[in-house]
CSV table of C-alpha atoms and ligand atoms in Angstrom, one decimal:
chain,number,residue,atom,x,y,z
A,2,MET,CA,0.5,0.1,0.1
A,3,LYS,CA,1.5,3.7,-1.3
A,4,ILE,CA,0.0,7.5,-0.4
A,5,LEU,CA,0.9,10.2,-2.9
A,6,ILE,CA,0.4,13.0,-0.7
A,7,ALA,CA,0.2,15.6,-3.1
A,8,ASN,CA,1.0,19.0,-1.0
A,9,ARG,CA,3.4,20.4,1.1
A,10,GLY,CA,4.9,22.3,4.6
A,11,GLU,CA,3.3,21.0,8.1
A,12,ILE,CA,0.5,19.2,6.1
A,13,ALA,CA,2.2,16.9,3.8
A,14,LEU,CA,4.6,16.2,7.2
A,15,ARG,CA,0.9,15.9,8.7
A,16,VAL,CA,0.3,12.9,6.6
A,17,LEU,CA,3.3,11.1,6.5
A,18,ARG,CA,2.9,10.5,9.2
A,19,ALA,CA,0.2,9.1,9.7
A,20,ALA,CA,1.5,6.9,6.7
A,21,HIS,CA,4.4,5.6,8.8
A,22,GLU,CA,1.5,4.8,11.7
A,23,LEU,CA,-0.3,2.6,9.6
A,24,ASN,CA,2.8,0.6,7.7
A,25,ILE,CA,2.0,2.5,4.8
A,26,GLY,CA,4.0,4.1,2.0
A,27,THR,CA,4.5,6.8,1.1
A,28,VAL,CA,5.3,9.1,-1.4
A,29,ALA,CA,6.1,12.5,-2.1
A,30,VAL,CA,6.2,15.2,-4.8
A,31,TYR,CA,7.6,18.8,-4.8
A,32,SER,CA,8.3,22.3,-6.5
A,33,MET,CA,11.8,22.9,-7.8
A,34,ALA,CA,12.1,26.0,-5.1
A,35,ASP,CA,11.3,22.5,-2.3
A,36,LYS,CA,14.1,20.7,-2.9
A,37,ASP,CA,15.4,20.5,0.1
A,38,ALA,CA,12.0,20.7,2.1
A,39,LEU,CA,11.2,17.7,4.6
A,40,HIS,CA,8.5,16.4,3.2
A,41,VAL,CA,10.8,15.4,0.8
A,42,LYS,CA,14.0,13.9,3.7
A,43,LEU,CA,11.6,11.8,5.4
A,44,ALA,CA,9.2,10.2,2.6
A,45,ASP,CA,10.2,7.0,1.2
A,46,GLU,CA,10.0,8.0,-2.4
A,47,ALA,CA,10.0,11.8,-3.7
A,48,TYR,CA,9.3,13.1,-6.7
A,49,CYS,CA,9.8,16.2,-8.8
A,50,ILE,CA,7.0,17.5,-10.3
A,51,GLY,CA,7.6,21.4,-11.6
A,52,LYS,CA,8.3,24.7,-10.9
A,53,SER,CA,8.5,26.6,-8.2
A,54,PHE,CA,4.8,28.8,-9.1
A,55,SER,CA,2.2,26.6,-8.0
A,56,ARG,CA,0.5,25.9,-10.5
A,57,ASP,CA,3.7,24.5,-13.1
A,58,SER,CA,3.8,22.1,-9.2
A,59,TYR,CA,1.1,21.3,-7.3
A,60,LEU,CA,-1.5,22.6,-8.9
A,61,ASN,CA,-0.3,20.7,-12.1
A,62,MET,CA,-2.9,17.3,-12.5
A,63,GLU,CA,-0.6,16.3,-15.4
A,64,ASN,CA,2.2,15.3,-13.0
A,65,ILE,CA,0.9,15.0,-9.6
A,66,LEU,CA,-0.5,11.9,-12.1
A,67,SER,CA,1.9,11.1,-14.0
A,68,VAL,CA,4.1,10.4,-10.9
A,69,ALA,CA,1.3,9.0,-9.3
A,70,VAL,CA,0.6,6.6,-11.9
A,71,LEU,CA,4.8,5.0,-12.2
A,72,ALA,CA,5.2,4.8,-8.7
A,73,GLN,CA,2.2,2.9,-8.7
A,74,VAL,CA,0.4,5.1,-5.6
A,75,ASN,CA,-2.8,3.0,-4.2
A,76,TYR,CA,-4.6,6.6,-3.3
A,77,ILE,CA,-4.0,10.5,-3.3
A,78,HIS,CA,-3.8,12.8,-0.3
A,79,PRO,CA,-4.4,16.4,-1.0
A,80,GLY,CA,-3.9,18.2,1.6
A,81,TYR,CA,-5.4,21.7,2.5
A,82,GLY,CA,-5.3,24.2,0.1
A,83,PHE,CA,-3.8,23.5,-3.8
A,84,LEU,CA,-6.3,19.8,-5.6
A,85,SER,CA,-7.5,19.6,-2.8
A,86,GLU,CA,-11.3,21.1,-3.1
A,87,SER,CA,-10.8,20.8,-7.0
A,88,PRO,CA,-14.1,17.7,-8.5
A,89,LEU,CA,-11.1,17.4,-12.0
A,90,PHE,CA,-8.7,16.2,-10.5
A,91,ARG,CA,-11.0,14.0,-8.0
A,92,ARG,CA,-12.3,12.9,-11.5
A,93,LEU,CA,-8.5,12.7,-12.8
A,94,CYS,CA,-7.5,10.5,-10.1
A,95,ARG,CA,-10.7,8.0,-10.3
A,96,GLU,CA,-9.6,7.6,-14.3
A,97,CYS,CA,-6.4,7.1,-13.2
A,98,ASN,CA,-7.3,4.2,-11.5
A,99,ILE,CA,-6.2,6.2,-7.8
A,100,GLY,CA,-8.0,6.1,-5.3
A,101,PHE,CA,-8.7,10.0,-3.5
A,102,ILE,CA,-9.1,10.5,0.3
A,103,GLY,CA,-11.1,13.4,0.3
A,104,PRO,CA,-15.0,12.4,-0.7
A,105,HIS,CA,-16.7,11.6,-3.5
A,106,GLU,CA,-16.3,13.8,-6.7
A,107,ARG,CA,-20.0,14.8,-6.5
A,108,THR,CA,-19.9,15.8,-2.9
A,109,MET,CA,-17.3,17.9,-4.1
A,110,GLU,CA,-18.8,20.1,-6.8
A,111,LEU,CA,-21.9,20.3,-4.2
A,112,MET,CA,-20.4,21.2,-1.1
A,113,GLY,CA,-17.1,23.6,-2.8
A,114,ASP,CA,-19.4,25.6,-4.6
A,115,LYS,CA,-21.1,27.7,-1.7
A,116,VAL,CA,-23.9,28.4,-2.6
A,117,MET,CA,-25.3,25.2,-3.8
A,118,ALA,CA,-23.6,24.0,-0.3
A,119,LYS,CA,-26.8,26.9,0.8
A,120,GLU,CA,-29.0,24.8,-1.1
A,121,ILE,CA,-28.7,22.3,0.6
A,122,ALA,CA,-28.9,22.3,3.6
A,123,LYS,CA,-31.2,25.0,3.8
A,124,LYS,CA,-33.2,22.1,2.0
A,125,ALA,CA,-31.8,19.7,5.0
A,126,GLY,CA,-33.8,21.6,7.9
A,127,ILE,CA,-30.9,24.4,8.9
A,128,PRO,CA,-30.9,27.9,8.7
A,129,VAL,CA,-29.0,29.7,6.2
A,130,VAL,CA,-27.1,32.9,6.7
A,131,PRO,CA,-29.9,34.9,4.8
A,132,GLY,CA,-29.2,36.8,1.2
A,133,SER,CA,-29.6,36.0,-3.1
A,134,ASP,CA,-31.6,32.9,-3.7
A,135,GLY,CA,-28.5,31.3,-5.7
A,136,GLU,CA,-25.7,33.4,-8.0
A,137,VAL,CA,-26.5,37.5,-9.1
A,138,ALA,CA,-26.0,38.0,-12.5
A,139,THR,CA,-25.9,41.4,-13.4
A,140,GLU,CA,-25.7,44.2,-11.2
A,141,GLU,CA,-29.1,45.5,-11.4
A,142,GLU,CA,-29.9,42.4,-9.7
A,143,ALA,CA,-27.3,42.6,-7.5
A,144,LEU,CA,-29.0,45.5,-6.4
A,145,ARG,CA,-32.6,45.3,-6.3
A,146,ILE,CA,-31.8,42.4,-4.1
A,147,ALA,CA,-29.6,44.1,-2.5
A,148,ARG,CA,-33.2,46.6,-1.5
A,149,THR,CA,-34.6,43.8,-0.4
A,150,ILE,CA,-31.1,42.6,1.8
A,151,GLY,CA,-30.9,45.8,3.0
A,152,TYR,CA,-27.3,47.2,3.7
A,153,PRO,CA,-24.0,46.2,5.3
A,154,LEU,CA,-24.3,43.2,3.7
A,155,LEU,CA,-21.9,41.2,2.0
A,156,VAL,CA,-20.3,40.0,-2.2
A,157,LYS,CA,-19.0,36.9,-2.5
A,158,ALA,CA,-17.4,35.1,-4.3
A,159,SER,CA,-19.6,31.1,-4.9
A,160,SER,CA,-15.9,28.8,-5.5
A,161,GLY,CA,-14.2,31.3,-2.6
A,162,GLY,CA,-11.7,29.5,-0.4
A,163,GLY,CA,-9.1,31.6,2.3
A,164,GLY,CA,-10.9,34.7,2.9
A,165,LYS,CA,-10.2,35.8,-0.8
A,166,GLY,CA,-13.7,37.0,-2.9
A,167,ILE,CA,-15.2,38.4,-0.4
A,168,ARG,CA,-15.9,42.7,-0.4
A,169,ILE,CA,-18.2,44.2,2.0
A,170,VAL,CA,-20.7,46.9,1.0
A,171,GLU,CA,-22.1,49.6,3.7
A,172,ARG,CA,-24.3,51.8,1.5
A,173,GLU,CA,-26.3,51.2,-2.5
A,174,GLU,CA,-23.1,53.5,-3.6
A,175,GLU,CA,-21.2,51.0,-3.3
A,176,LEU,CA,-22.3,48.1,-4.3
A,177,LYS,CA,-21.5,48.9,-8.6
A,178,GLY,CA,-18.0,48.4,-7.7
A,179,ALA,CA,-17.8,45.9,-4.8
A,180,PHE,CA,-20.1,43.8,-7.8
A,181,THR,CA,-16.7,44.3,-10.1
A,182,ALA,CA,-14.4,43.5,-7.7
A,183,SER,CA,-15.4,40.4,-5.9
A,184,LYS,CA,-16.6,38.9,-9.7
A,185,ASN,CA,-12.6,40.3,-10.5
A,186,GLU,CA,-11.1,38.6,-7.7
A,187,ALA,CA,-12.3,35.3,-8.0
A,188,LEU,CA,-11.7,35.3,-11.3
A,189,ALA,CA,-8.5,35.3,-10.9
A,190,ASN,CA,-8.0,33.4,-8.5
A,191,PHE,CA,-10.5,30.4,-8.2
A,192,GLY,CA,-11.5,30.5,-11.6
A,193,SER,CA,-14.8,31.7,-12.2
A,194,ASP,CA,-16.2,34.4,-11.5
A,195,GLY,CA,-19.7,33.5,-10.1
A,196,VAL,CA,-21.3,36.3,-7.4
A,197,TYR,CA,-24.0,35.9,-4.5
A,198,LEU,CA,-25.5,38.4,-1.8
A,199,GLU,CA,-25.1,38.2,1.5
A,200,LYS,CA,-25.9,39.7,4.7
A,201,TYR,CA,-23.3,41.1,6.4
A,202,LEU,CA,-24.4,39.5,10.3
A,203,LYS,CA,-22.9,41.9,12.9
A,204,ASN,CA,-20.0,41.1,15.1
A,205,PRO,CA,-20.6,37.2,14.9
A,206,ARG,CA,-19.5,34.0,16.0
A,207,HIS,CA,-17.3,32.0,13.5
A,208,ILE,CA,-17.5,28.0,14.9
A,209,GLU,CA,-17.1,25.8,12.7
A,210,PHE,CA,-18.5,21.2,13.8
A,211,GLN,CA,-16.5,18.9,12.2
A,212,ILE,CA,-17.8,15.5,10.7
A,213,LEU,CA,-16.1,12.2,9.6
A,214,ARG,CA,-18.8,10.0,7.5
A,215,ASP,CA,-17.5,6.6,6.1
A,216,GLU,CA,-19.2,5.5,3.4
A,217,PHE,CA,-21.7,3.4,5.0
A,218,GLY,CA,-23.0,6.1,7.1
A,219,ASN,CA,-22.3,6.0,9.6
A,220,ALA,CA,-21.3,10.3,10.3
A,221,VAL,CA,-20.7,11.8,13.9
A,222,HIS,CA,-19.3,15.2,14.6
A,223,LEU,CA,-16.4,15.3,16.5
A,224,GLY,CA,-17.1,18.9,18.9
A,225,GLU,CA,-17.1,22.2,17.0
A,226,ARG,CA,-14.0,24.8,17.3
A,227,ASP,CA,-13.9,27.9,17.8
A,228,CYS,CA,-12.2,30.1,14.8
A,229,SER,CA,-13.4,34.0,15.4
A,230,LEU,CA,-10.1,35.5,16.0
A,231,GLN,CA,-9.1,35.9,12.6
A,232,ARG,CA,-6.9,39.4,11.1
A,233,ARG,CA,-9.5,40.3,7.7
A,234,LYS,CA,-11.4,36.2,7.4
A,235,GLN,CA,-8.2,34.7,7.7
A,236,LYS,CA,-8.7,32.3,11.3
A,237,VAL,CA,-4.8,33.3,13.8
A,238,VAL,CA,-6.3,31.3,17.2
A,239,GLU,CA,-8.2,28.7,17.5
A,240,GLU,CA,-9.7,27.2,20.1
A,241,SER,CA,-11.7,23.7,21.1
A,242,PRO,CA,-14.4,23.5,23.0
A,243,SER,CA,-15.1,27.3,22.3
A,244,PRO,CA,-14.7,29.0,25.9
A,245,THR,CA,-19.0,30.4,24.8
A,246,LEU,CA,-21.0,28.1,23.7
A,247,PRO,CA,-23.2,26.8,25.7
A,248,ALA,CA,-24.3,22.9,25.2
A,249,ASP,CA,-27.9,22.4,23.8
A,250,LEU,CA,-27.0,25.1,21.7
A,251,ARG,CA,-23.4,22.5,20.5
A,252,GLN,CA,-25.8,19.2,20.0
A,253,ARG,CA,-28.4,20.7,17.8
A,254,MET,CA,-25.3,22.7,15.7
A,255,GLY,CA,-23.8,19.5,15.4
A,256,GLU,CA,-26.1,17.4,14.6
A,257,ALA,CA,-27.0,20.1,11.5
A,258,ALA,CA,-23.2,19.6,10.8
A,259,VAL,CA,-24.4,15.3,10.3
A,260,LYS,CA,-27.7,16.4,8.5
A,261,CYS,CA,-25.4,18.3,5.9
A,262,ALA,CA,-23.0,16.2,5.8
A,263,ASP,CA,-25.8,13.3,5.5
A,264,ALA,CA,-27.3,15.5,2.9
A,265,SER,CA,-24.4,15.7,0.5
A,266,ASP,CA,-23.4,11.5,0.5
A,267,TYR,CA,-20.5,12.7,2.4
A,268,LEU,CA,-17.2,10.5,2.8
A,269,GLY,CA,-14.4,11.5,5.3
A,270,ALA,CA,-13.1,14.3,7.0
A,271,GLY,CA,-15.3,17.5,6.1
A,272,THR,CA,-15.6,21.5,8.0
A,273,VAL,CA,-19.0,22.4,8.5
A,274,GLU,CA,-18.7,26.6,9.4
A,275,PHE,CA,-21.5,28.0,10.9
A,276,LEU,CA,-21.3,31.8,12.4
A,277,LEU,CA,-23.3,32.4,15.6
A,278,VAL,CA,-25.0,35.7,16.3
A,279,SER,CA,-25.2,37.4,20.0
A,280,ASP,CA,-28.7,36.3,20.8
A,281,GLY,CA,-28.2,32.0,19.7
A,282,SER,CA,-29.6,31.9,16.6
A,283,PHE,CA,-27.0,30.4,14.0
A,284,TYR,CA,-26.5,29.8,10.1
A,285,PHE,CA,-24.8,28.0,8.1
A,286,MET,CA,-22.6,29.6,5.9
A,287,GLU,CA,-20.2,27.2,3.8
A,288,MET,CA,-19.1,23.4,3.2
A,289,ASN,CA,-15.2,22.2,3.6
A,290,THR,CA,-14.8,19.3,2.3
A,291,ARG,CA,-10.9,18.8,3.2
A,292,ILE,CA,-9.2,18.2,6.0
A,293,GLN,CA,-8.7,21.7,7.1
A,294,VAL,CA,-5.4,23.9,9.0
A,295,GLU,CA,-6.4,24.5,12.3
A,296,HIS,CA,-7.5,20.2,12.8
A,297,PRO,CA,-5.6,19.8,15.6
A,298,VAL,CA,-7.5,21.1,18.3
A,299,THR,CA,-9.6,18.9,17.3
A,300,GLU,CA,-7.6,15.9,18.1
A,301,MET,CA,-6.6,17.6,20.9
A,302,VAL,CA,-9.5,17.1,23.1
A,303,THR,CA,-11.3,14.4,21.4
A,304,GLY,CA,-7.7,12.2,21.0
A,305,VAL,CA,-9.1,11.1,18.0
A,306,ASP,CA,-6.1,11.3,15.0
A,307,LEU,CA,-8.5,12.6,12.0
A,308,VAL,CA,-5.6,11.9,10.0
A,309,LYS,CA,-5.4,8.4,10.6
A,310,GLU,CA,-9.8,8.3,10.4
A,311,GLN,CA,-9.6,10.0,6.6
A,312,ILE,CA,-7.4,7.0,5.3
A,313,LEU,CA,-8.7,4.8,7.0
A,314,ILE,CA,-12.1,5.5,6.2
A,315,ALA,CA,-11.0,5.5,2.7
A,316,LEU,CA,-9.1,2.4,2.6
A,317,GLY,CA,-12.9,1.4,2.9
A,318,GLN,CA,-13.7,1.0,7.3
A,319,GLU,CA,-16.0,1.7,9.2
A,320,LEU,CA,-15.9,5.2,11.5
A,321,SER,CA,-13.1,3.9,14.5
A,322,MET,CA,-15.4,5.4,16.7
A,323,LYS,CA,-19.8,3.9,15.7
A,324,ASP,CA,-20.4,3.5,18.4
A,325,LYS,CA,-18.4,5.3,21.4
A,326,PRO,CA,-19.9,8.2,23.0
A,327,LEU,CA,-17.4,11.4,22.0
A,328,GLU,CA,-15.9,12.4,25.0
A,329,LEU,CA,-15.0,16.4,25.0
A,330,ARG,CA,-11.9,16.6,27.6
A,331,GLY,CA,-9.9,19.8,28.0
A,332,HIS,CA,-8.9,23.2,26.3
A,333,ALA,CA,-7.1,22.8,22.9
A,334,LEU,CA,-6.1,26.4,21.6
A,335,GLU,CA,-3.4,26.9,18.3
A,336,CYS,CA,-1.7,29.6,17.3
A,337,ARG,CA,-0.7,29.7,14.0
A,338,ILE,CA,3.3,31.2,13.5
A,339,ASN,CA,3.0,33.6,10.0
A,340,ALA,CA,5.6,34.2,8.1
A,341,GLU,CA,5.0,38.7,7.4
A,342,ASP,CA,5.9,41.7,9.2
A,343,PRO,CA,3.2,43.4,11.5
A,344,ALA,CA,5.3,46.9,11.1
A,345,ASN,CA,4.6,46.5,7.4
A,346,ASN,CA,0.9,45.2,7.6
A,347,PHE,CA,1.3,42.0,7.5
A,348,ALA,CA,3.7,41.6,4.5
A,349,PRO,CA,4.4,38.0,3.5
A,350,SER,CA,8.1,38.7,4.9
A,351,PRO,CA,10.0,35.3,3.0
A,352,GLY,CA,13.8,34.0,3.3
A,353,ASN,CA,16.4,32.4,5.3
A,354,ILE,CA,15.3,31.0,9.4
A,355,SER,CA,18.7,31.3,10.4
A,356,PHE,CA,17.9,29.8,13.6
A,357,LEU,CA,14.9,28.4,14.9
A,358,HIS,CA,13.5,26.7,18.9
A,359,PHE,CA,10.3,25.1,19.2
A,360,PRO,CA,8.2,24.8,22.4
A,361,SER,CA,7.8,21.5,23.3
A,362,GLY,CA,6.8,20.2,27.1
A,363,ASN,CA,3.5,18.1,28.2
A,364,GLY,CA,0.5,19.5,26.1
A,365,ILE,CA,2.7,20.7,23.6
A,366,ARG,CA,2.6,20.6,19.4
A,367,VAL,CA,4.4,21.7,16.9
A,368,ASP,CA,3.5,21.8,13.3
A,369,SER,CA,5.4,22.7,10.9
A,370,ALA,CA,8.4,21.9,8.5
A,371,CYS,CA,10.4,24.4,9.4
A,372,TYR,CA,14.4,24.2,10.7
A,373,SER,CA,16.9,25.5,11.5
A,374,GLY,CA,19.0,26.8,8.2
A,375,ALA,CA,15.9,26.1,6.3
A,376,ASP,CA,14.1,29.1,3.4
A,377,ILE,CA,11.0,30.3,3.4
A,378,VAL,CA,10.5,30.2,-0.2
A,379,PRO,CA,8.1,33.1,-1.2
A,380,PHE,CA,5.9,31.1,-3.1
A,381,TYR,CA,2.8,29.7,-1.2
A,382,ASP,CA,1.3,30.2,2.4
A,383,SER,CA,3.3,31.9,4.7
A,384,MET,CA,1.9,29.8,8.1
A,385,VAL,CA,5.3,28.2,9.3
A,386,ALA,CA,4.0,26.5,12.5
A,387,LYS,CA,1.0,26.0,14.4
A,388,ILE,CA,1.3,26.3,18.0
A,389,ILE,CA,-1.3,24.3,19.5
A,390,VAL,CA,-1.8,23.4,23.1
A,391,HIS,CA,-3.8,20.9,25.0
A,392,GLY,CA,-4.9,21.8,29.2
A,393,LYS,CA,-7.1,20.6,32.1
A,394,ASP,CA,-8.7,24.0,30.6
A,395,ARG,CA,-8.5,27.2,29.6
A,396,ALA,CA,-7.0,29.1,32.1
A,397,GLU,CA,-4.5,26.1,32.0
A,398,ALA,CA,-4.5,25.8,27.7
A,399,ILE,CA,-3.8,30.1,27.5
A,400,SER,CA,-0.3,29.3,30.1
A,401,LYS,CA,0.6,27.0,28.1
A,402,MET,CA,0.4,29.1,25.0
A,403,LYS,CA,1.6,32.5,26.7
A,404,SER,CA,4.9,30.2,27.8
A,405,ALA,CA,5.4,28.1,24.0
A,406,LEU,CA,5.4,31.7,22.3
A,407,TYR,CA,7.7,33.3,25.3
A,408,GLU,CA,10.6,30.3,24.3
A,409,LEU,CA,9.6,29.8,20.6
A,410,THR,CA,12.7,31.1,19.2
A,411,ILE,CA,12.9,31.7,15.3
A,412,GLN,CA,15.6,34.8,13.7
A,413,GLY,CA,16.0,35.3,10.2
A,414,ILE,CA,12.6,35.9,8.8
A,415,LYS,CA,9.9,38.3,10.7
A,416,THR,CA,7.0,36.4,12.0
A,417,ASN,CA,3.4,37.4,13.8
A,418,GLN,CA,5.0,36.1,17.6
A,419,GLU,CA,5.0,39.0,19.3
A,420,TYR,CA,1.3,40.4,17.6
A,421,GLN,CA,-0.2,36.3,18.9
A,422,GLU,CA,1.9,37.0,22.5
A,423,GLU,CA,-0.5,40.4,22.1
A,424,ILE,CA,-3.4,38.5,21.1
A,425,ILE,CA,-3.3,35.4,23.9
A,426,SER,CA,-1.6,38.5,26.9
A,427,SER,CA,-5.2,40.8,26.2
A,428,ASP,CA,-8.3,40.6,28.5
A,429,PHE,CA,-10.9,39.9,26.3
A,430,PHE,CA,-9.2,35.8,24.8
A,431,ARG,CA,-9.3,35.6,28.6
A,432,ASP,CA,-12.2,36.7,29.1
A,433,GLY,CA,-14.1,34.4,25.6
A,434,ASP,CA,-15.5,37.8,24.8
A,435,TYR,CA,-14.2,38.5,21.6
A,436,HIS,CA,-15.8,37.7,18.1
A,437,THR,CA,-14.5,37.9,14.1
A,438,LEU,CA,-14.2,41.9,13.8
A,439,THR,CA,-12.0,41.9,17.3
A,440,LEU,CA,-8.0,41.6,16.3
A,441,ASP,CA,-9.5,43.7,12.7
A,442,HIS,CA,-10.3,46.1,15.5
A,443,MET,CA,-7.8,45.4,18.3
A,444,ARG,CA,-4.5,47.2,15.5
A,445,GLY,CA,-4.4,48.2,12.0
B,5,ADP,P1,-9.4,26.5,6.9
B,5,ADP,O1,-10.6,27.4,6.5
B,5,ADP,O2,-8.4,25.4,7.0
B,5,ADP,O3,-8.7,27.6,8.3
B,5,ADP,P2,-8.0,28.1,5.1
B,5,ADP,O4,-8.9,29.1,4.9
B,5,ADP,O5,-6.0,29.6,6.1
B,5,ADP,O6,-8.2,27.1,6.2
B,5,ADP,O7,-6.9,28.0,3.7
B,5,ADP,C1,-6.0,26.4,3.7
B,5,ADP,C2,-5.4,27.1,2.6
B,5,ADP,O8,-6.0,26.7,1.8
B,5,ADP,C3,-4.9,27.7,2.8
B,5,ADP,O9,-3.6,28.5,1.8
B,5,ADP,C4,-5.3,28.7,1.8
B,5,ADP,O10,-5.4,30.4,0.9
B,5,ADP,C5,-6.6,27.4,0.7
B,5,ADP,N1,-8.0,27.6,-0.1
B,5,ADP,C6,-8.3,27.2,1.6
B,5,ADP,N2,-10.1,27.0,0.5
B,5,ADP,C7,-8.9,27.6,-0.5
B,5,ADP,C8,-10.0,27.9,-2.2
B,5,ADP,N3,-10.9,27.3,-2.1
B,5,ADP,N4,-9.1,27.8,-3.5
B,5,ADP,C9,-7.4,27.3,-3.4
B,5,ADP,N5,-7.1,27.6,-2.0
B,5,ADP,C10,-7.5,27.4,-1.0
B,6,ADP,P1,-14.1,31.2,3.1
B,6,ADP,O1,-14.5,30.3,1.8
B,6,ADP,O2,-12.3,32.6,2.9
B,6,ADP,O3,-13.0,30.1,4.6
B,6,ADP,P2,-16.5,32.3,4.2
B,6,ADP,O4,-17.3,32.0,4.1
B,6,ADP,O5,-16.2,30.9,5.2
B,6,ADP,O6,-15.3,32.3,3.2
B,6,ADP,O7,-15.8,32.9,5.1
B,6,ADP,C1,-14.9,34.0,5.7
B,6,ADP,C2,-15.2,34.9,6.8
B,6,ADP,O8,-15.3,35.9,6.7
B,6,ADP,C3,-15.9,33.9,8.4
B,6,ADP,O9,-14.7,33.0,8.7
B,6,ADP,C4,-16.4,35.1,8.4
B,6,ADP,O10,-16.0,36.0,9.4
B,6,ADP,C5,-16.6,36.0,7.5
B,6,ADP,N1,-18.0,36.4,7.1
B,6,ADP,C6,-18.4,35.7,5.9
B,6,ADP,N2,-19.6,36.1,5.2
B,6,ADP,C7,-20.2,36.4,6.5
B,6,ADP,C8,-21.8,37.3,6.8
B,6,ADP,N3,-22.4,37.3,6.1
B,6,ADP,N4,-21.4,37.5,8.0
B,6,ADP,C9,-20.9,38.8,8.8
B,6,ADP,N5,-19.4,37.5,8.3
B,6,ADP,C10,-19.1,37.1,7.6
B,7,MG,MG1,-14.3,29.6,5.1
């Protein structure tokens, strides 16, 4: 048995390790910029798939599939980002007789399109964020529908992801400009320009549920992650459980997440994202049909290895926890450490890491593919490490994170380490009193 990992960085290592533990062979692929990367060194086999830009390598389906066929792999794990949510790639894998560790092509098509996903959720009886019924084709139509929704509202790309393709519109005069800007950004980033409108909810929390579903229709949720601490719609700190979610809401939202999984005939690990507003109403926002960056916080509180579960489900096994009620134990936090310069509007800060020391110890986990001497190349995502802690309760988790961030040493490049320390030490974080705009209000 052999798995090809069509990804790089920390998630490639995460999948490699899970495969090693399961005694499954591993094949890494890498771009020219990544020839010295750890995933290349740790895999049983490794093959270069092209030049440094993602479109020439990690997004190059032909090159990846050629390696997969020639190396005779049984499955491909796509990680997150890159091809992980591409139904076309999934279909090509099938046509090449290679398994895909992820949901069915049809599920990816339906849930990858945010408009269709909302339709499915709605049909399943789950409240969705109010907005246009489907995509909006013209500016005139947008203006007309916007009047029924009211301002402020969001223009969102149906195919969007990673916080891209979203525009806030405060007043009618701004709608035309935002409509065009969102369409263009969507076309440039996702290759399709469909957009829709959504009511801009006031100070919501981003609460998402991890789900697992096997091919026999067994489905569970593994509790929530609170990802409300975002900078410009990108997640910065994540935690499980949420500091403020009452048990009855957890149960209702978890049931809604499982309904989404059933309604889309889901296979594997997925995430259902909701927005929760202060009166306790929650709304389906989107579903991500892949492993998520912040999956470790769920692993820490449930004790479930989500990547191993993904692999075993793809191999046709039943969910390992289908008959055991899941218990959430303690509290976990994750801080994303990015190579970026907070003093320069968080601009990416690639370069050579001259010295690196990661914190460790009881309840501390670091997921990263960096090492002393490694180059952070400018071609990909700027995330360099995820610092994850697990404490018996939230207060202990916060102390551990403070101590871990204090110990973390990355020299040679600029990072958001101090920004993270500021967040973790803040009163609003200690009190769990935050929402999706808190960080944008904190400073620039
Ligand atoms: P998560 O949703 O797991 O928290 P992010 O939203 O930070 O993760 O996205 C993880 C990675 O995947 C980032 O590199 C992001 O740019 C990329 N990504 C997410 N969604 C898409 C998409 N629809 N198309 C392309 N890249 C995406
Ligand atoms: P992506 O696919 O890029 O992750 P999402 O649709 O998940 O896009 O939205 C990203 C973030 O934008 C959310 O976590 C939330 O902070 C904010 N957001 C999205 N839709 C709304 C909305 N209708 N009202 C308020 N905030 C929203
Ligand atoms: Mg999202």
